[in-house]
Amino acid sequence: MEESLKDIDLTGQVALVTGGGRGIGRAIAVGLANAGASVAVVARTERQIAETVQLVEKGNGKAAAYPADVSDPASVEKLAADVMERFGPIDVLVNNAAAPGSAGRDWENDPDVWWETIEINIRGPSLCSRAVLPSMIERRCGRIINVSSSSA
């Protein structure tokens, strides 16, 4: 039997969505909130995550905006601590933040742009997962979802 999103109940759960300020991340954050989760919306652009929170609240959901850089270890540790202090242990982590990088041949692209792409697309999910995993392991529950594309 096919399950629809209306059949999913995440009441009482806490979700953290990186790259939640627009696009796929925004849709995921709104969907998780519609299923009953309290959602921490994370991105670097404060205006965008505030808009996502407003969308969640319009649908009577619960969310909070957390501006953060997922490639910075101190920022990620603070983010996880702040979310857990406000909502409780994180049950669902959606690693959606990404940078497309430069198109073209690697040897013709700016190495600094390449490195920033690696930091966001690879280091970011690793740092975020590392920040939430101890609690998930201790509670013996939790989910980590990694979103990617061919440009990543």
XYZ file of C-alpha atoms in Angstrom:
152
model
C 0.000 0.000 0.000
C 1.400 3.384 -0.978
C 1.873 5.807 1.888
C 1.112 9.480 1.315
C 2.644 12.375 3.200
C -0.669 12.825 5.005
C -0.150 9.371 6.540
C 3.186 10.319 8.104
C 3.061 11.507 11.710
C 6.200 13.151 13.049
C 4.505 14.754 16.032
C 6.988 15.264 18.850
C 10.013 14.803 16.605
C 12.676 17.393 15.849
C 14.089 17.881 12.352
C 17.082 19.938 11.261
C 17.165 20.903 7.570
C 20.282 22.483 6.112
C 19.885 24.550 2.963
C 16.332 25.194 4.149
C 16.062 28.752 2.886
C 14.823 27.971 -0.606
C 14.128 25.306 -3.211
C 14.210 21.664 -2.183
C 15.297 22.460 1.378
C 12.351 24.804 1.878
C 9.950 22.173 0.529
C 11.443 19.534 2.843
C 11.201 21.835 5.883
C 7.560 22.674 5.145
C 6.735 19.005 4.515
C 8.322 17.860 7.773
C 6.468 20.571 9.685
C 3.197 19.591 8.011
C 3.838 16.053 9.278
C 4.121 17.434 12.821
C 7.861 17.845 13.365
C 9.426 20.906 14.957
C 11.842 22.114 12.289
C 15.167 23.914 12.607
C 15.651 25.715 9.288
C 19.330 26.293 8.530
C 21.123 28.322 5.853
C 23.543 31.224 5.589
C 20.938 33.698 4.310
C 18.817 34.917 7.233
C 16.073 36.417 5.054
C 15.478 33.141 3.240
C 15.264 30.994 6.357
C 12.934 33.554 7.951
C 10.658 33.204 4.908
C 10.672 29.422 5.284
C 9.767 29.726 8.974
C 6.880 32.044 8.033
C 5.593 29.458 5.542
C 5.742 26.757 8.210
C 3.948 28.939 10.741
C 1.252 29.841 8.179
C 0.447 26.131 8.066
C 0.323 26.041 11.879
C 3.681 24.283 12.046
C 6.544 24.890 14.441
C 9.921 26.114 13.147
C 12.841 28.357 13.973
C 15.504 29.982 11.806
C 19.168 29.230 12.445
C 21.681 31.112 10.301
C 24.810 28.976 10.146
C 27.694 27.915 7.925
C 27.675 24.109 7.725
C 31.338 24.055 6.686
C 32.462 25.646 9.977
C 32.876 23.178 12.878
C 32.227 25.734 15.641
C 29.129 27.012 13.856
C 27.745 23.478 13.478
C 28.408 22.573 17.125
C 26.651 25.758 18.272
C 23.789 25.094 15.857
C 23.201 21.568 17.183
C 23.384 22.737 20.807
C 20.964 25.628 20.168
C 18.450 23.398 18.363
C 18.562 20.760 21.103
C 18.172 23.418 23.790
C 15.091 24.852 22.089
C 13.349 21.759 20.690
C 15.056 18.719 22.254
C 17.091 15.916 20.671
C 17.279 15.936 16.877
C 15.431 12.974 15.352
C 15.846 13.815 11.657
C 18.801 15.518 9.974
C 18.425 16.498 6.333
C 21.803 17.440 4.845
C 20.570 19.517 1.916
C 22.938 22.523 1.888
C 25.061 22.500 -1.257
C 27.133 24.618 -3.588
C 27.094 23.901 -7.320
C 30.753 24.733 -7.884
C 32.167 25.871 -11.184
C 31.174 24.364 -14.490
C 33.885 23.336 -16.881
C 37.223 21.614 -16.727
C 38.738 21.243 -13.271
C 42.109 22.646 -14.355
C 40.443 25.789 -15.722
C 38.356 26.533 -12.620
C 39.310 28.634 -9.627
C 40.764 26.290 -6.973
C 39.269 28.413 -4.178
C 35.763 27.967 -5.616
C 36.443 24.217 -5.919
C 37.565 24.048 -2.287
C 34.506 25.991 -1.040
C 32.306 23.512 -2.934
C 34.081 20.585 -1.246
C 33.727 22.206 2.169
C 29.988 22.770 1.794
C 29.074 19.567 -0.081
C 31.268 17.084 1.771
C 32.531 18.610 4.998
C 29.131 20.160 5.828
C 27.146 16.897 5.899
C 29.974 15.213 7.802
C 30.069 17.935 10.470
C 26.278 18.035 10.824
C 26.042 14.249 11.066
C 28.823 14.177 13.620
C 26.986 16.772 15.729
C 23.710 14.806 15.913
C 24.883 11.170 15.835
C 25.908 10.775 19.501
C 22.376 11.595 20.654
C 20.813 9.389 17.973
C 23.051 6.470 18.924
C 22.357 6.959 22.630
C 18.583 7.027 22.016
C 18.840 4.227 19.419
C 16.733 6.224 16.971
C 17.100 8.906 14.342
C 17.455 9.383 10.629
C 20.015 11.195 8.498
C 19.042 12.026 4.931
C 21.698 13.259 2.493
C 20.490 15.165 -0.569
C 22.800 15.458 -3.559
C 22.857 16.100 -7.274
C 25.202 15.494 -10.166
C 26.539 19.057 -9.851
C 27.624 18.362 -6.289
